[in-house]
GROMACS .gro file of C-alpha atoms in nm:
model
  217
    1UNK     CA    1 -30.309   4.456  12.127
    2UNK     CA    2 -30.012   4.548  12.293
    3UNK     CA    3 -30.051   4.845  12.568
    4UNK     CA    4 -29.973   5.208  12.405
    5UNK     CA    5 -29.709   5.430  12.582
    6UNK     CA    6 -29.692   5.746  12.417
    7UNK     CA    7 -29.363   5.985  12.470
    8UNK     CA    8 -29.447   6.338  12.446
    9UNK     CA    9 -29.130   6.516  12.437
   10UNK     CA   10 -28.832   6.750  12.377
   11UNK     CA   11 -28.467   6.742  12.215
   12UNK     CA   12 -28.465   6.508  12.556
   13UNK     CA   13 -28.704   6.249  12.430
   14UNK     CA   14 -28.571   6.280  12.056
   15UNK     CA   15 -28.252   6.189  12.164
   16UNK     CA   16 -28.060   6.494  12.037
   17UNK     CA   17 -27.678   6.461  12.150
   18UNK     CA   18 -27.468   6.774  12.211
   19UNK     CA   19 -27.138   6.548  12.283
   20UNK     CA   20 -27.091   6.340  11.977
   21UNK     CA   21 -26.811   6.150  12.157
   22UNK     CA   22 -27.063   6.045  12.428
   23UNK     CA   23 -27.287   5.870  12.110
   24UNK     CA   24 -27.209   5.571  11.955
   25UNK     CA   25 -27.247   5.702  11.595
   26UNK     CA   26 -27.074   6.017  11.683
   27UNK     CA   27 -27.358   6.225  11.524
   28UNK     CA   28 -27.621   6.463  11.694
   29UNK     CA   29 -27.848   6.217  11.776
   30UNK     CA   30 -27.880   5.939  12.012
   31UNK     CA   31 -27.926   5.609  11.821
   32UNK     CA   32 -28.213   5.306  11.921
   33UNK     CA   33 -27.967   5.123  12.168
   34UNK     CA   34 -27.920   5.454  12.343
   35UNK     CA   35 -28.239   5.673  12.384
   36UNK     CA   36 -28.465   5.600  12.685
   37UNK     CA   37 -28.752   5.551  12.441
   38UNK     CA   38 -28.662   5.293  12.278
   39UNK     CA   39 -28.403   5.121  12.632
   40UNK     CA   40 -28.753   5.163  12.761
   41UNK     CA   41 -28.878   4.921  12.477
   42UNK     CA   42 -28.628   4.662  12.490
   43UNK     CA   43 -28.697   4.653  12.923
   44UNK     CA   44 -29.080   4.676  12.910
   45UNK     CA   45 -29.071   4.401  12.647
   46UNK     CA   46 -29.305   4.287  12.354
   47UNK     CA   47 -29.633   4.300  12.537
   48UNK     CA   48 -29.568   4.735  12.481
   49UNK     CA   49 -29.539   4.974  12.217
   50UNK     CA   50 -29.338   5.287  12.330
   51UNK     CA   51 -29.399   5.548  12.075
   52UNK     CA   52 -29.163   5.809  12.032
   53UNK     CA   53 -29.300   6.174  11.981
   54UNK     CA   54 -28.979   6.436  12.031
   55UNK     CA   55 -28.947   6.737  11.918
   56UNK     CA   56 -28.661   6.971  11.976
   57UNK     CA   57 -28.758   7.300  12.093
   58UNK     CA   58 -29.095   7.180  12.208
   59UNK     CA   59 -29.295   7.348  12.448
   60UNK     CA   60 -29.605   7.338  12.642
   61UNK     CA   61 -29.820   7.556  12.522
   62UNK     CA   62 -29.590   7.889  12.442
   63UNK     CA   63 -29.591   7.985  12.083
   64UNK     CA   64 -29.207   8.065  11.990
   65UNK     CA   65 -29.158   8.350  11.780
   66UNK     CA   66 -28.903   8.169  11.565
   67UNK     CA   67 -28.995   7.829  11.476
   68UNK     CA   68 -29.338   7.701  11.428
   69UNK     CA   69 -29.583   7.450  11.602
   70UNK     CA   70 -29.337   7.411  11.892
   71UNK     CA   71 -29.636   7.404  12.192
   72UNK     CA   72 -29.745   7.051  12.222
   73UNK     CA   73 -30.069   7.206  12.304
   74UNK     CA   74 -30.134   7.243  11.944
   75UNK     CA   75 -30.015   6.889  11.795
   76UNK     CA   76 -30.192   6.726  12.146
   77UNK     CA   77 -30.483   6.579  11.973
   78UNK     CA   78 -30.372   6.450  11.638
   79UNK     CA   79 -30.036   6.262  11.809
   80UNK     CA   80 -30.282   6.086  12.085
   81UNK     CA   81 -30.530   6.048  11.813
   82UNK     CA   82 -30.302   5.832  11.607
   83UNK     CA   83 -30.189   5.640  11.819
   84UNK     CA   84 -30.506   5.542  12.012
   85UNK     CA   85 -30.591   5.335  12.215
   86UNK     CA   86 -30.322   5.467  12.462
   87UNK     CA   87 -30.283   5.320  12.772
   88UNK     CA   88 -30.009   5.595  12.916
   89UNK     CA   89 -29.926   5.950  12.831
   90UNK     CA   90 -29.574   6.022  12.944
   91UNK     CA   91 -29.467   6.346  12.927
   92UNK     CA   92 -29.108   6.540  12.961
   93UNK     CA   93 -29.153   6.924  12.876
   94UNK     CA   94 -29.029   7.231  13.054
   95UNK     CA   95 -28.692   7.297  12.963
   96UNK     CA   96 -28.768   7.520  12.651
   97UNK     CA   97 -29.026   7.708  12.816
   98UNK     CA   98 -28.758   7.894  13.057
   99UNK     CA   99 -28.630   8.013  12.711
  100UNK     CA  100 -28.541   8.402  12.751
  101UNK     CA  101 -28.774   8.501  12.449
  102UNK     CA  102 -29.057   8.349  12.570
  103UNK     CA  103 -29.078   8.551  12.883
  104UNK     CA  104 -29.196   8.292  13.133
  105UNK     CA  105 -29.118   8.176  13.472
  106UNK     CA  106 -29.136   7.914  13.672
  107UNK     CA  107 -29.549   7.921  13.791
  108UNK     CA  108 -29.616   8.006  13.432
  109UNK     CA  109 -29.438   7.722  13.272
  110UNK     CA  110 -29.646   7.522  13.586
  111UNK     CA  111 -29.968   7.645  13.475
  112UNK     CA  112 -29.881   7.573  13.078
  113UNK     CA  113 -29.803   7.222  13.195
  114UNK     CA  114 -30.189   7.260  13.370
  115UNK     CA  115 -30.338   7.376  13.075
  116UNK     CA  116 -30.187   7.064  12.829
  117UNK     CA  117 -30.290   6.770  13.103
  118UNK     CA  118 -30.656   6.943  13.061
  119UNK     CA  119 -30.612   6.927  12.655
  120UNK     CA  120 -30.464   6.591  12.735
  121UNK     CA  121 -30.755   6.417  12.926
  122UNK     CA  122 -31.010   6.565  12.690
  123UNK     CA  123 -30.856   6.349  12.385
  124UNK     CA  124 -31.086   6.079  12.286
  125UNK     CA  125 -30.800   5.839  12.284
  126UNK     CA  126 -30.827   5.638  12.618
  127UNK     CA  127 -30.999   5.357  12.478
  128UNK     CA  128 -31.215   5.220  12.780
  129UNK     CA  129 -31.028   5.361  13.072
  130UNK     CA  130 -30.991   5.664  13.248
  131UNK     CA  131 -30.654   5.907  13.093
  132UNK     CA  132 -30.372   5.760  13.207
  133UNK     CA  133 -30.063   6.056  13.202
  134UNK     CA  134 -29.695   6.085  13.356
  135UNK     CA  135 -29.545   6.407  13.387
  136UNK     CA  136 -29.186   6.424  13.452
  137UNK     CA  137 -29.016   6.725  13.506
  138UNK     CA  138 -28.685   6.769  13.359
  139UNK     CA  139 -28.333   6.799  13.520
  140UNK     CA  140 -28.212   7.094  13.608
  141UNK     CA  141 -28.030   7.333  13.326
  142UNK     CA  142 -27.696   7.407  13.438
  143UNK     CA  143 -27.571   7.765  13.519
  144UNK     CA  144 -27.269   7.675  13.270
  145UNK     CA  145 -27.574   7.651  12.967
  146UNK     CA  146 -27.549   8.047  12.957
  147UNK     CA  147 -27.171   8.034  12.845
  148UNK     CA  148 -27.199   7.776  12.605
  149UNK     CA  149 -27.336   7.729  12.223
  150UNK     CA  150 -27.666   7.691  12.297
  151UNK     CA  151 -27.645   8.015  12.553
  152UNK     CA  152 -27.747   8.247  12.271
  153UNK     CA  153 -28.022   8.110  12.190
  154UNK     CA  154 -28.173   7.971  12.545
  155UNK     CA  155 -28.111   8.334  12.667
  156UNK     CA  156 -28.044   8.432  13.056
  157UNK     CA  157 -28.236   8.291  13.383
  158UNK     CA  158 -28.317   7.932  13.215
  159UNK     CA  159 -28.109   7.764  13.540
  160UNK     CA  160 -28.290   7.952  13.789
  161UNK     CA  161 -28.668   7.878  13.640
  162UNK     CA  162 -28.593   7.495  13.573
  163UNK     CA  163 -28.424   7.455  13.958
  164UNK     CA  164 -28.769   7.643  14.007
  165UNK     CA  165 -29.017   7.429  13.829
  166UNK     CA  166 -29.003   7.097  14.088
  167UNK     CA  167 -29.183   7.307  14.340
  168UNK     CA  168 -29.447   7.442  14.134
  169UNK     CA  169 -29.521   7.120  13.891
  170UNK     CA  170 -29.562   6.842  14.127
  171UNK     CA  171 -29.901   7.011  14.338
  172UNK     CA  172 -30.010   7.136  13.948
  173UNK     CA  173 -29.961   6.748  13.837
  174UNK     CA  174 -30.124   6.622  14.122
  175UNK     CA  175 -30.409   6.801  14.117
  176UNK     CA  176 -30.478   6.721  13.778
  177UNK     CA  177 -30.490   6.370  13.858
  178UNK     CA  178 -30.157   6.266  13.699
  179UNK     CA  179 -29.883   6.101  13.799
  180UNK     CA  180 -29.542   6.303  13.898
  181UNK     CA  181 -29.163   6.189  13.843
  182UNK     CA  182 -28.890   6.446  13.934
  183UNK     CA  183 -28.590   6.375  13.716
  184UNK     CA  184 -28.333   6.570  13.905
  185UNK     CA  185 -28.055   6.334  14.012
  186UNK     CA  186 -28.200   6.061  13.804
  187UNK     CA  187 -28.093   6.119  13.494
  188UNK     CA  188 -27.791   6.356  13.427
  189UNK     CA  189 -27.735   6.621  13.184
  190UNK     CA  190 -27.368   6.707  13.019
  191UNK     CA  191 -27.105   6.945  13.082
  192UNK     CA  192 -27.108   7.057  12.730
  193UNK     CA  193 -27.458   7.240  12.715
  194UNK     CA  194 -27.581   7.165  13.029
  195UNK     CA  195 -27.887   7.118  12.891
  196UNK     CA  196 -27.923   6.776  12.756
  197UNK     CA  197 -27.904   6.408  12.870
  198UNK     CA  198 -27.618   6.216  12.845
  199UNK     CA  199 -27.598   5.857  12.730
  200UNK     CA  200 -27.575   5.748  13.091
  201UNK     CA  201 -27.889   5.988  13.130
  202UNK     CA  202 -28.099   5.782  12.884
  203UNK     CA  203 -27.991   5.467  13.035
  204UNK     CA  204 -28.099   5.573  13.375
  205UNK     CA  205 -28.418   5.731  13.338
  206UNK     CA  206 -28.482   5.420  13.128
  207UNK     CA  207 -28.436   5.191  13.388
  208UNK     CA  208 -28.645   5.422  13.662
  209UNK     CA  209 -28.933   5.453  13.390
  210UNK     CA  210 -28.931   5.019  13.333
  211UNK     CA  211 -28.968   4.948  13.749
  212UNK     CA  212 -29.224   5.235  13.739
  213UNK     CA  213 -29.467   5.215  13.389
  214UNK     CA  214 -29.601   4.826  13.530
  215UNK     CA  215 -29.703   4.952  13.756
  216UNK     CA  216 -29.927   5.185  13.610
  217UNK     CA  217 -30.062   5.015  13.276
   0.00000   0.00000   0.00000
């Protein structure tokens, strides 16, 4: 069987595009030669299966009042479930959970992060070895986020909690066992929401994620 690499994720792992110009198709979504999931295929090769599981506006475990079964706490079990056995958990979330409406700041969001790596590991879905999990934290949101479309709706102080969140993650990460990958200056966001990878984004924390995942699988 080929090794499992599950991608527990965002807009940011579903490949949502805020730049249509900066996408091949020109529509609002990243296409298979362009998301890191699936650049992260074609490097790793056929002897992996990277399984995409993005949803935009997902958090860790904060309910959102306005759309439903957004905290990957909730959906945790049945996505490892059906894909088991996995060999490595990787997971990008944090971005949403600065949202305004959700009242949370940066230790919070660390401790909801805590709280879904516990969930995680307790999954039956290891096969024969011990849970395997990669937390990355996200790039910073830029200050510019507030002004633009998606400012609205993200609400005020998003910048300041995700510059935040590096400092509080990593120890919370690495006391739960798991490994850590700070995405800051890796892979870039864009200058239209300031929010969301580019296509140069995906391709980069592609190639970071293809030296690294041998290593741990």
């Amino acid at each position: 069987m080929k090794k499992h690499i599950v991608c527990m994720g965002d807009s940011n792992t579903h490949g949502y595009c805020a730049d249509p110009a900066d996408c091949a198709d020109g529509g609002a979504r990243f296409n298979e030669s362009e998301r890191w999931t699936c650049l992260l295929q074609q490097k790793l090769g056929d002897d992996y299966h990277v399984l995409e599981e993005g949803l935009s506006g997902r958090t860790t475990v904060f309910p959102d009042p306005l759309h439903e079964s957004m905290p990957a706490l909730d959906v945790a079990y049945p996505i490892l479930m059906s894909h088991e056995p996995v060999d490595l958990l990787i997971i990008m979330l944090g971005t949403n959970d600065t949202k305004e409406r959700l009242s949370m700041n940066a230790p919070c969001i660390s401790l909801g992060m805590e709280r879904l790596l516990t969930k995680c590991k307790q999954v039956p879905c290891w096969g024969d070895h011990a849970p395997n999990i990669l937390v990355i934290c996200p790039p910073h949101i830029g200050e510019e986020m507030e002004a633009s479309s998606v400012g609205i709706h993200m609400g005020s102080g998003c910048a300041e909690k995700s510059r935040q969140l590096h400092k509080y993650l990593e120890p919370v990460v690495k006391a739960q066992g798991c490994a850590y990958l700070d995405a800051e200056g890796i892979a870039e966001f864009n200058k239209v929401d300031y929010m969301h990878l580019t296509r140069k984004g995906h391709a980069d924390l592609a190639e970071t994620l293809a030296r690294l995942v041998p290593t741990m699988v």
